[in-house]
């Protein structure tokens, strides 16, 4: 399959780079220190059409696709990984509409996201349902022409600044495969409350909250797809499309750390020469660059499969999320090493890259879950490899025990 960089995608990437240097990088340290959301940069993204990139034209977007989303997120995350996810959660929150919404729902909600009028987030995880997303407890109970939602969602990234929430809740506790449904919930709905804003280790510029539902009523028109019971599949299909975006954030974070480390290695003098002249530093830089480049191309491949809605996307999407985020953590760690004692100090930009990298290996499915998804899909594919059987010898063993026990 081919990976095509359309002129529209390249133009949006250039715009993202411009916004990153003008609005994101200069505010990265302050946003981290003050735990302040960069509204100015997000507004600029909206005005430049970046939030429209993954939304089809018929729903007010530009229809450039997931590949374009990844290229944009990479540019933003290079300057500030936290801003990268502040942007990417809007894709995560709106993909359920794309994969499962009715025409009316897509037309009602997506243009607002595309224009940057509404920020959207994704409420799946709960205190006792993280990796086991299907084990959620938040309930939605039919009430008149709608549903009332009860319970608490956890780790709602971007929750406190959202205008729209995609919320997954149990509608049929007795069912095995049709337990869960998804709902669109608007900010201001009575009973929707933002609670504890998490004191996170990194990505501090984007608020992550507990979002509580105390009998929040939503009309049936907001039940995704119009029929209950499809929420878990919508969540899984959403994650297939969204994981390349997180992986794009990881590539940006890795590239950003590498760029700082390379610039610093060229400047920092020890033993009478820049440390970039030492082979051990060069080895670190060479590996960091190679791993980042490899991750980038895996992201592009997964994003292209996502755009083609190719069924192979589940496995490759998990691969790119896992590989790119492990790479970001390793590259950020090595970048701190290159900065040495200064790398450990908060007045240098690299400590933030290190703190920001860790969450990448955890959210949108831990890297242990990604490996499980990859292996499950490999095993499923192996069932189609029966023709290899004849090349794999089958061992036999003869049992020499006497027929009757002499003792
Ligand atoms: N697409 C469509 N359907 C899928 C699917 C996919 N990729 N994967 C599974 N399904 C379907 C299965 O076919 C199955 O359907 P049937 O019941 O009809 O057979 C159903 O879903 C259940 O599938 P599994 O038996 O595989 O489900 P499971 O309970 O074993 O769990 C899992 C699978 C992969 C572990 C899943 O729970 C998972 O992805 N967990 C991680 C959760 C996660 O990523 N959370 C991230 C939260 S978002 C976030 O972090 C964002 C942020 O803050 C920025």
CSV table of C-alpha atoms and ligand atoms in Angstrom, one decimal:
chain,number,residue,atom,x,y,z
A,1,UNK,CA,0.0,0.0,0.0
A,2,UNK,CA,1.2,3.6,-0.6
A,3,UNK,CA,1.4,6.5,1.8
A,4,UNK,CA,0.3,9.7,0.1
A,5,UNK,CA,1.1,13.1,1.5
A,6,UNK,CA,-1.5,15.3,-0.2
A,7,UNK,CA,-0.8,19.0,-0.8
A,8,UNK,CA,-3.6,19.8,1.7
A,9,UNK,CA,-1.9,17.6,4.4
A,10,UNK,CA,1.5,19.2,3.8
A,11,UNK,CA,0.0,22.7,4.0
A,12,UNK,CA,-1.7,21.9,7.3
A,13,UNK,CA,1.6,20.5,8.6
A,14,UNK,CA,3.4,23.7,7.7
A,15,UNK,CA,0.6,25.7,9.4
A,16,UNK,CA,1.0,23.5,12.5
A,17,UNK,CA,4.7,24.1,12.6
A,18,UNK,CA,4.1,27.9,12.4
A,19,UNK,CA,1.6,27.8,15.2
A,20,UNK,CA,3.9,25.6,17.3
A,21,UNK,CA,6.8,28.1,17.0
A,22,UNK,CA,4.6,31.2,17.4
A,23,UNK,CA,2.1,30.1,20.2
A,24,UNK,CA,3.2,26.8,21.7
A,25,UNK,CA,6.9,26.7,22.3
A,26,UNK,CA,7.2,30.1,23.9
A,27,UNK,CA,4.4,29.2,26.4
A,28,UNK,CA,5.5,25.5,27.0
A,29,UNK,CA,7.4,26.2,30.3
A,30,UNK,CA,4.8,28.6,31.7
A,31,UNK,CA,1.9,26.3,30.7
A,32,UNK,CA,3.7,23.4,32.5
A,33,UNK,CA,4.6,25.5,35.6
A,34,UNK,CA,1.2,27.1,36.0
A,35,UNK,CA,-0.8,24.1,34.8
A,36,UNK,CA,-2.4,26.5,32.3
A,37,UNK,CA,-4.3,25.5,29.2
A,38,UNK,CA,-2.9,27.3,26.1
A,39,UNK,CA,-6.3,28.7,24.8
A,40,UNK,CA,-4.5,31.2,22.5
A,41,UNK,CA,-2.7,28.3,20.6
A,42,UNK,CA,-5.9,26.2,20.4
A,43,UNK,CA,-7.8,29.2,19.0
A,44,UNK,CA,-5.1,29.6,16.4
A,45,UNK,CA,-5.4,25.9,15.5
A,46,UNK,CA,-9.1,26.3,15.1
A,47,UNK,CA,-8.7,29.4,12.9
A,48,UNK,CA,-6.1,27.6,10.7
A,49,UNK,CA,-8.4,24.7,10.1
A,50,UNK,CA,-6.3,22.2,12.0
A,51,UNK,CA,-9.2,20.9,14.0
A,52,UNK,CA,-11.1,20.2,10.7
A,53,UNK,CA,-8.4,17.9,9.3
A,54,UNK,CA,-9.8,14.5,10.3
A,55,UNK,CA,-13.4,15.5,9.8
A,56,UNK,CA,-15.0,14.7,6.4
A,57,UNK,CA,-16.1,17.6,4.2
A,58,UNK,CA,-19.8,16.7,4.5
A,59,UNK,CA,-19.6,17.4,8.2
A,60,UNK,CA,-17.8,20.7,8.0
A,61,UNK,CA,-14.2,19.4,8.0
A,62,UNK,CA,-11.6,19.4,5.3
A,63,UNK,CA,-11.5,15.6,5.0
A,64,UNK,CA,-7.7,15.4,4.9
A,65,UNK,CA,-7.7,12.5,7.3
A,66,UNK,CA,-5.9,10.7,10.1
A,67,UNK,CA,-2.5,11.0,8.4
A,68,UNK,CA,-2.8,14.7,8.4
A,69,UNK,CA,-3.9,14.6,12.1
A,70,UNK,CA,-0.7,12.7,12.9
A,71,UNK,CA,1.5,15.2,11.0
A,72,UNK,CA,-0.1,18.1,12.8
A,73,UNK,CA,0.1,16.5,16.3
A,74,UNK,CA,3.8,15.7,15.7
A,75,UNK,CA,4.5,19.4,14.9
A,76,UNK,CA,2.6,20.6,18.0
A,77,UNK,CA,4.1,18.0,20.3
A,78,UNK,CA,7.6,18.8,19.2
A,79,UNK,CA,7.2,22.1,20.9
A,80,UNK,CA,5.1,20.9,23.8
A,81,UNK,CA,3.9,17.3,24.2
A,82,UNK,CA,1.1,18.4,26.5
A,83,UNK,CA,-0.3,20.7,23.8
A,84,UNK,CA,0.0,17.8,21.4
A,85,UNK,CA,-2.5,15.8,23.5
A,86,UNK,CA,-4.7,18.8,24.2
A,87,UNK,CA,-5.2,18.9,20.4
A,88,UNK,CA,-5.4,15.2,19.8
A,89,UNK,CA,-8.1,14.5,22.4
A,90,UNK,CA,-10.5,16.4,20.0
A,91,UNK,CA,-9.9,13.6,17.5
A,92,UNK,CA,-10.4,10.9,20.1
A,93,UNK,CA,-13.6,12.5,21.3
A,94,UNK,CA,-15.1,12.9,17.8
A,95,UNK,CA,-14.1,9.6,16.3
A,96,UNK,CA,-17.0,7.8,18.0
A,97,UNK,CA,-19.3,10.0,16.1
A,98,UNK,CA,-17.5,9.2,12.8
A,99,UNK,CA,-17.5,5.4,13.5
A,100,UNK,CA,-21.0,5.1,15.0
A,101,UNK,CA,-23.0,8.3,14.8
A,102,UNK,CA,-26.1,8.7,12.7
A,103,UNK,CA,-26.1,11.2,9.8
A,104,UNK,CA,-28.1,13.7,11.9
A,105,UNK,CA,-25.6,13.4,14.9
A,106,UNK,CA,-22.6,13.8,12.6
A,107,UNK,CA,-24.2,16.9,11.1
A,108,UNK,CA,-25.2,18.3,14.5
A,109,UNK,CA,-21.9,17.9,16.4
A,110,UNK,CA,-18.9,17.6,14.0
A,111,UNK,CA,-19.0,21.0,12.3
A,112,UNK,CA,-18.7,22.7,15.8
A,113,UNK,CA,-15.5,20.7,16.4
A,114,UNK,CA,-14.2,21.3,12.9
A,115,UNK,CA,-14.6,25.1,13.3
A,116,UNK,CA,-12.9,25.1,16.7
A,117,UNK,CA,-16.2,26.2,18.3
A,118,UNK,CA,-16.5,23.2,20.6
A,119,UNK,CA,-13.7,21.3,22.3
A,120,UNK,CA,-14.5,17.6,22.8
A,121,UNK,CA,-13.2,14.9,25.1
A,122,UNK,CA,-13.6,11.2,25.7
A,123,UNK,CA,-15.0,9.6,28.8
A,124,UNK,CA,-14.3,5.9,28.8
A,125,UNK,CA,-12.0,5.1,31.8
A,126,UNK,CA,-13.2,4.7,35.4
A,127,UNK,CA,-11.5,4.2,38.8
A,128,UNK,CA,-12.0,0.5,38.5
A,129,UNK,CA,-12.1,0.1,34.7
A,130,UNK,CA,-8.8,1.2,33.0
A,131,UNK,CA,-7.3,-1.5,30.8
A,132,UNK,CA,-10.5,-3.5,31.3
A,133,UNK,CA,-12.7,-0.8,29.6
A,134,UNK,CA,-15.6,-3.3,29.3
A,135,UNK,CA,-15.8,-3.6,33.1
A,136,UNK,CA,-17.2,0.0,33.4
A,137,UNK,CA,-19.9,0.7,35.9
A,138,UNK,CA,-21.3,4.1,34.9
A,139,UNK,CA,-24.9,3.6,34.1
A,140,UNK,CA,-27.4,5.1,31.7
A,141,UNK,CA,-31.0,4.4,32.5
A,142,UNK,CA,-33.9,5.2,30.2
A,143,UNK,CA,-36.0,8.0,31.4
A,144,UNK,CA,-38.8,9.4,29.2
A,145,UNK,CA,-37.4,10.5,25.9
A,146,UNK,CA,-33.8,10.2,27.1
A,147,UNK,CA,-31.4,8.6,29.4
A,148,UNK,CA,-30.1,9.6,32.9
A,149,UNK,CA,-26.4,9.0,33.4
A,150,UNK,CA,-25.0,8.1,36.8
A,151,UNK,CA,-21.5,7.5,38.0
A,152,UNK,CA,-17.9,8.7,37.8
A,153,UNK,CA,-15.4,8.8,34.9
A,154,UNK,CA,-11.7,9.1,35.6
A,155,UNK,CA,-8.8,10.5,33.6
A,156,UNK,CA,-10.9,12.6,31.3
A,157,UNK,CA,-8.1,14.4,29.4
A,158,UNK,CA,-9.2,17.9,28.5
A,159,UNK,CA,-12.5,17.4,30.5
A,160,UNK,CA,-12.4,20.8,32.3
A,161,UNK,CA,-12.1,22.8,29.1
A,162,UNK,CA,-14.5,20.7,27.0
A,163,UNK,CA,-17.8,21.7,25.5
A,164,UNK,CA,-18.8,18.2,24.4
A,165,UNK,CA,-18.2,14.8,26.1
A,166,UNK,CA,-18.4,11.4,24.4
A,167,UNK,CA,-19.5,9.3,27.3
A,168,UNK,CA,-19.6,5.5,27.5
A,169,UNK,CA,-22.1,3.9,29.9
A,170,UNK,CA,-23.8,0.6,30.7
A,171,UNK,CA,-27.3,0.5,29.3
A,172,UNK,CA,-27.9,-3.3,29.7
A,173,UNK,CA,-26.0,-4.8,32.6
A,174,UNK,CA,-27.4,-8.3,31.9
A,175,UNK,CA,-26.0,-8.4,28.4
A,176,UNK,CA,-22.6,-9.8,27.6
A,177,UNK,CA,-21.8,-8.2,24.3
A,178,UNK,CA,-24.4,-5.4,24.2
A,179,UNK,CA,-23.8,-3.9,27.7
A,180,UNK,CA,-22.5,-0.5,26.7
A,181,UNK,CA,-23.7,2.5,24.8
A,182,UNK,CA,-22.2,5.9,23.9
A,183,UNK,CA,-23.8,9.3,24.4
A,184,UNK,CA,-23.0,12.8,23.4
A,185,UNK,CA,-23.2,15.1,26.5
A,186,UNK,CA,-23.1,18.9,26.3
A,187,UNK,CA,-21.3,21.1,28.8
A,188,UNK,CA,-23.9,22.7,31.0
A,189,UNK,CA,-26.1,19.6,31.2
A,190,UNK,CA,-27.5,19.5,34.7
A,191,UNK,CA,-25.8,16.7,36.7
A,192,UNK,CA,-22.5,16.8,34.6
A,193,UNK,CA,-19.8,18.0,37.0
A,194,UNK,CA,-16.1,18.4,36.8
A,195,UNK,CA,-14.5,17.1,40.0
A,196,UNK,CA,-10.9,16.5,41.0
A,197,UNK,CA,-8.4,17.9,38.5
A,198,UNK,CA,-5.6,15.5,38.7
A,199,UNK,CA,-2.1,16.6,39.9
A,200,UNK,CA,-0.3,15.0,37.1
A,201,UNK,CA,3.4,14.3,36.7
A,202,UNK,CA,3.5,15.6,33.1
A,203,UNK,CA,1.4,17.1,30.3
A,204,UNK,CA,0.4,19.7,32.9
A,205,UNK,CA,-0.9,22.2,30.4
A,206,UNK,CA,-3.9,20.0,29.7
A,207,UNK,CA,-6.3,19.5,32.6
A,208,UNK,CA,-7.2,15.9,33.4
A,209,UNK,CA,-10.3,15.4,35.5
A,210,UNK,CA,-12.7,13.1,37.2
A,211,UNK,CA,-16.0,13.8,35.5
A,212,UNK,CA,-19.1,12.9,37.5
A,213,UNK,CA,-22.6,12.3,36.3
A,214,UNK,CA,-25.3,12.8,38.9
A,215,UNK,CA,-28.4,11.8,36.9
A,216,UNK,CA,-27.4,13.9,33.9
A,217,UNK,CA,-30.2,13.7,31.4
A,218,UNK,CA,-29.6,13.4,27.7
A,219,UNK,CA,-32.2,13.1,25.0
A,220,UNK,CA,-32.4,9.8,23.0
A,221,UNK,CA,-31.1,11.8,19.9
A,222,UNK,CA,-27.8,11.9,21.7
A,223,UNK,CA,-27.5,8.1,22.0
A,224,UNK,CA,-24.8,7.3,19.4
A,225,UNK,CA,-26.0,5.5,16.4
A,226,UNK,CA,-29.6,5.7,17.7
A,227,UNK,CA,-29.6,2.2,19.1
A,228,UNK,CA,-28.2,1.0,22.5
A,229,UNK,CA,-25.6,-1.7,22.9
A,230,UNK,CA,-22.9,-0.7,20.4
A,231,UNK,CA,-20.8,1.4,22.6
A,232,UNK,CA,-18.0,-1.0,23.3
A,233,UNK,CA,-17.4,-1.7,19.6
A,234,UNK,CA,-17.5,2.1,18.9
A,235,UNK,CA,-14.9,2.6,21.6
A,236,UNK,CA,-12.6,-0.1,20.2
A,237,UNK,CA,-13.0,1.2,16.6
A,238,UNK,CA,-12.3,4.7,17.9
A,239,UNK,CA,-9.1,3.6,19.6
A,240,UNK,CA,-8.0,2.0,16.3
A,241,UNK,CA,-8.3,5.4,14.6
A,242,UNK,CA,-7.0,7.5,17.5
A,243,UNK,CA,-3.9,5.6,18.6
A,244,UNK,CA,-1.9,6.8,15.6
A,245,UNK,CA,-2.6,10.3,16.9
A,246,UNK,CA,-1.0,9.5,20.3
A,247,UNK,CA,1.8,7.9,18.4
A,248,UNK,CA,2.2,11.1,16.4
A,249,UNK,CA,2.4,12.9,19.7
A,250,UNK,CA,5.2,10.5,20.8
A,251,UNK,CA,7.1,11.1,17.6
A,252,UNK,CA,6.9,14.8,18.1
A,253,UNK,CA,8.0,14.5,21.7
A,254,UNK,CA,10.9,12.3,20.7
A,255,UNK,CA,11.9,14.7,17.9
A,256,UNK,CA,11.6,17.7,20.2
A,257,UNK,CA,13.9,16.1,22.8
A,258,UNK,CA,16.4,15.0,20.1
A,259,UNK,CA,16.5,18.5,18.7
A,260,UNK,CA,17.3,20.0,22.1
A,261,UNK,CA,19.8,17.3,22.9
A,262,UNK,CA,21.6,17.7,19.6
A,263,UNK,CA,21.8,21.5,19.9
A,264,UNK,CA,23.0,21.2,23.5
A,265,UNK,CA,25.7,18.6,22.6
A,266,UNK,CA,27.1,21.0,20.0
A,267,UNK,CA,27.3,23.8,22.5
A,268,UNK,CA,28.4,22.1,25.7
A,269,UNK,CA,32.2,22.1,26.1
A,270,UNK,CA,34.0,19.5,28.2
A,271,UNK,CA,37.6,18.4,28.0
A,272,UNK,CA,38.2,21.3,25.7
A,273,UNK,CA,35.7,20.4,23.0
A,274,UNK,CA,31.9,20.2,22.3
A,275,UNK,CA,30.5,16.9,23.8
A,276,UNK,CA,29.0,16.2,20.3
A,277,UNK,CA,32.6,15.2,19.3
A,278,UNK,CA,32.6,12.2,21.7
A,279,UNK,CA,31.6,8.9,20.2
A,280,UNK,CA,29.5,7.8,23.2
A,281,UNK,CA,27.4,11.0,22.8
A,282,UNK,CA,27.2,10.4,19.1
A,283,UNK,CA,26.0,6.8,19.7
A,284,UNK,CA,23.2,8.1,21.9
A,285,UNK,CA,22.2,10.8,19.3
A,286,UNK,CA,22.4,8.3,16.4
A,287,UNK,CA,20.1,5.8,18.1
A,288,UNK,CA,17.7,8.5,19.2
A,289,UNK,CA,17.4,9.8,15.6
A,290,UNK,CA,17.1,6.3,14.1
A,291,UNK,CA,14.4,5.1,16.5
A,292,UNK,CA,12.4,8.4,16.0
A,293,UNK,CA,12.5,8.0,12.3
A,294,UNK,CA,11.4,4.4,12.4
A,295,UNK,CA,8.5,5.3,14.7
A,296,UNK,CA,7.5,8.2,12.4
A,297,UNK,CA,7.1,5.8,9.4
A,298,UNK,CA,5.2,3.3,11.4
A,299,UNK,CA,2.8,6.1,12.4
A,300,UNK,CA,2.4,7.1,8.8
A,301,UNK,CA,1.6,3.5,7.8
A,302,UNK,CA,-1.0,3.1,10.6
A,303,UNK,CA,-2.6,6.4,9.8
A,304,UNK,CA,-2.8,5.5,6.1
A,305,UNK,CA,-4.5,2.2,7.1
A,306,UNK,CA,-6.9,4.2,9.3
A,307,UNK,CA,-7.7,6.5,6.4
A,308,UNK,CA,-8.4,3.5,4.2
A,309,UNK,CA,-10.5,2.0,7.0
A,310,UNK,CA,-8.4,-1.2,6.4
A,311,UNK,CA,-9.2,-4.0,8.9
A,312,UNK,CA,-5.4,-4.4,9.5
A,313,UNK,CA,-5.5,-1.0,11.3
A,314,UNK,CA,-6.2,-2.6,14.7
A,315,UNK,CA,-2.8,-4.4,14.8
A,316,UNK,CA,-0.7,-1.7,13.1
A,317,UNK,CA,-2.3,1.0,15.2
A,318,UNK,CA,-1.4,-0.9,18.4
A,319,UNK,CA,2.1,-1.4,17.0
A,320,UNK,CA,2.7,2.2,16.2
A,321,UNK,CA,1.3,3.4,19.6
A,322,UNK,CA,3.5,0.9,21.4
A,323,UNK,CA,6.7,1.5,19.4
A,324,UNK,CA,6.5,5.3,19.2
A,325,UNK,CA,5.6,5.8,22.8
A,326,UNK,CA,8.4,3.5,24.0
A,327,UNK,CA,10.7,5.4,21.7
A,328,UNK,CA,9.6,8.7,23.1
A,329,UNK,CA,10.4,7.6,26.7
A,330,UNK,CA,13.8,6.2,25.7
A,331,UNK,CA,14.7,9.3,23.6
A,332,UNK,CA,13.6,11.6,26.4
A,333,UNK,CA,15.7,9.6,28.9
A,334,UNK,CA,18.8,9.8,26.7
A,335,UNK,CA,18.2,13.5,26.1
A,336,UNK,CA,18.3,14.1,29.8
A,337,UNK,CA,21.5,12.1,30.0
A,338,UNK,CA,23.1,14.3,27.3
A,339,UNK,CA,22.1,17.4,29.3
A,340,UNK,CA,23.7,15.8,32.3
A,341,UNK,CA,23.2,17.7,35.6
A,342,UNK,CA,21.4,20.4,33.8
A,343,UNK,CA,19.0,17.9,32.4
A,344,UNK,CA,17.7,17.1,35.9
A,345,UNK,CA,16.9,20.8,36.6
A,346,UNK,CA,13.6,22.3,35.8
A,347,UNK,CA,15.0,25.5,34.4
A,348,UNK,CA,16.2,23.6,31.3
A,349,UNK,CA,13.5,22.5,28.8
A,350,UNK,CA,14.5,18.8,28.8
A,351,UNK,CA,13.2,17.7,32.2
A,352,UNK,CA,9.6,18.5,31.0
A,353,UNK,CA,10.1,16.2,27.9
A,354,UNK,CA,11.0,13.4,30.3
A,355,UNK,CA,8.0,13.9,32.6
A,356,UNK,CA,5.7,14.4,29.7
A,357,UNK,CA,6.9,11.2,28.0
A,358,UNK,CA,5.8,8.7,30.6
A,359,UNK,CA,2.0,9.0,30.2
A,360,UNK,CA,2.4,8.2,26.5
A,361,UNK,CA,3.1,4.6,27.5
A,362,UNK,CA,0.0,4.5,29.6
A,363,UNK,CA,-2.9,6.3,28.1
A,364,UNK,CA,-5.0,5.3,25.1
A,365,UNK,CA,-4.2,1.7,26.2
A,366,UNK,CA,-1.1,0.8,28.1
A,367,UNK,CA,1.7,-0.6,26.1
A,368,UNK,CA,1.0,-4.0,27.7
A,369,UNK,CA,-2.5,-3.8,26.2
A,370,UNK,CA,-1.1,-2.9,22.8
A,371,UNK,CA,1.2,-5.9,22.9
A,372,UNK,CA,-1.9,-8.1,23.8
A,373,UNK,CA,-3.8,-6.6,20.9
A,374,UNK,CA,-0.9,-7.2,18.5
A,375,UNK,CA,-0.4,-10.8,19.7
A,376,UNK,CA,-4.2,-11.6,19.5
A,377,UNK,CA,-4.3,-10.4,15.9
A,378,UNK,CA,-1.1,-12.3,15.0
A,379,UNK,CA,-2.6,-15.4,16.4
A,380,UNK,CA,-5.9,-14.8,14.5
A,381,UNK,CA,-3.9,-14.3,11.3
A,382,UNK,CA,-1.9,-17.5,12.0
A,383,UNK,CA,-5.1,-19.5,11.6
A,384,UNK,CA,-4.8,-18.6,7.9
A,385,UNK,CA,-1.3,-20.0,7.6
A,386,UNK,CA,-2.2,-23.7,7.5
A,387,UNK,CA,-0.1,-24.2,4.4
A,388,UNK,CA,3.0,-23.7,6.5
A,389,UNK,CA,2.1,-26.8,8.6
A,390,UNK,CA,3.7,-29.2,6.2
A,391,UNK,CA,7.1,-27.5,6.7
A,392,UNK,CA,6.9,-27.8,10.5
A,393,UNK,CA,7.8,-31.4,11.5
A,394,UNK,CA,5.5,-32.9,14.1
A,395,UNK,CA,7.4,-34.7,16.9
A,396,UNK,CA,6.1,-38.1,18.1
A,397,UNK,CA,7.0,-39.8,21.3
A,398,UNK,CA,7.0,-43.6,21.9
A,399,UNK,CA,6.0,-44.7,25.4
A,400,UNK,CA,8.3,-47.6,26.5
A,401,UNK,CA,6.7,-48.3,29.8
A,402,UNK,CA,5.8,-52.0,30.2
A,403,UNK,CA,2.1,-52.7,29.8
A,404,UNK,CA,1.8,-54.1,33.2
A,405,UNK,CA,3.7,-52.7,36.1
A,406,UNK,CA,6.5,-55.3,37.2
A,407,UNK,CA,6.3,-54.1,40.7
B,1,LIG,N1,-12.9,-2.9,16.5
B,1,LIG,C1,-14.2,-3.3,16.6
B,1,LIG,N2,-14.6,-4.2,17.5
B,1,LIG,C2,-13.7,-4.7,18.4
B,1,LIG,C3,-12.4,-4.4,18.4
B,1,LIG,C4,-12.0,-3.4,17.4
B,1,LIG,N3,-10.7,-3.0,17.3
B,1,LIG,N4,-11.7,-5.0,19.3
B,1,LIG,C5,-12.6,-5.8,19.9
B,1,LIG,N5,-13.8,-5.6,19.4
B,1,LIG,C6,-15.1,-6.3,19.7
B,1,LIG,C7,-14.9,-7.8,19.6
B,1,LIG,O1,-15.1,-8.3,18.3
B,1,LIG,C8,-15.9,-8.3,20.6
B,1,LIG,O2,-17.2,-8.3,20.0
B,1,LIG,P1,-18.3,-9.5,20.2
B,1,LIG,O3,-18.7,-9.4,21.7
B,1,LIG,O4,-19.4,-9.2,19.3
B,1,LIG,O5,-17.5,-10.8,20.0
B,1,LIG,C9,-16.0,-7.2,21.7
B,1,LIG,O6,-15.5,-6.0,21.0
B,1,LIG,C10,-15.2,-7.5,22.9
B,1,LIG,O7,-13.9,-7.7,22.5
B,1,LIG,P2,-12.8,-8.4,23.4
B,1,LIG,O8,-13.3,-9.8,23.9
B,1,LIG,O9,-11.5,-8.5,22.7
B,1,LIG,O10,-12.7,-7.4,24.7
B,1,LIG,P3,-11.9,-7.5,26.0
B,1,LIG,O11,-12.8,-7.2,27.1
B,1,LIG,O12,-11.1,-8.7,26.0
B,1,LIG,O13,-10.9,-6.2,25.8
B,1,LIG,C11,-9.2,-4.8,25.1
B,1,LIG,C12,-10.2,-5.8,24.8
B,1,LIG,C13,-8.3,-4.7,23.9
B,1,LIG,C14,-8.3,-5.2,26.3
B,1,LIG,C15,-9.9,-3.4,25.4
B,1,LIG,O14,-10.6,-3.5,26.7
B,1,LIG,C16,-8.9,-2.3,25.5
B,1,LIG,O15,-8.6,-1.7,24.4
B,1,LIG,N6,-8.5,-1.8,26.7
B,1,LIG,C17,-7.7,-0.6,26.8
B,1,LIG,C18,-8.6,0.6,27.1
B,1,LIG,C19,-8.0,1.8,26.6
B,1,LIG,O16,-7.3,1.9,25.6
B,1,LIG,N7,-8.3,2.9,27.3
B,1,LIG,C20,-7.9,4.2,26.9
B,1,LIG,C21,-8.8,5.2,27.4
B,1,LIG,S1,-8.7,6.7,26.4
B,1,LIG,C22,-7.4,7.5,27.0
B,1,LIG,O17,-6.5,7.1,27.7
B,1,LIG,C23,-7.3,8.9,26.4
B,1,LIG,C24,-6.6,9.9,27.1
B,1,LIG,O18,-6.6,10.1,28.3
B,1,LIG,C25,-5.8,10.9,26.3
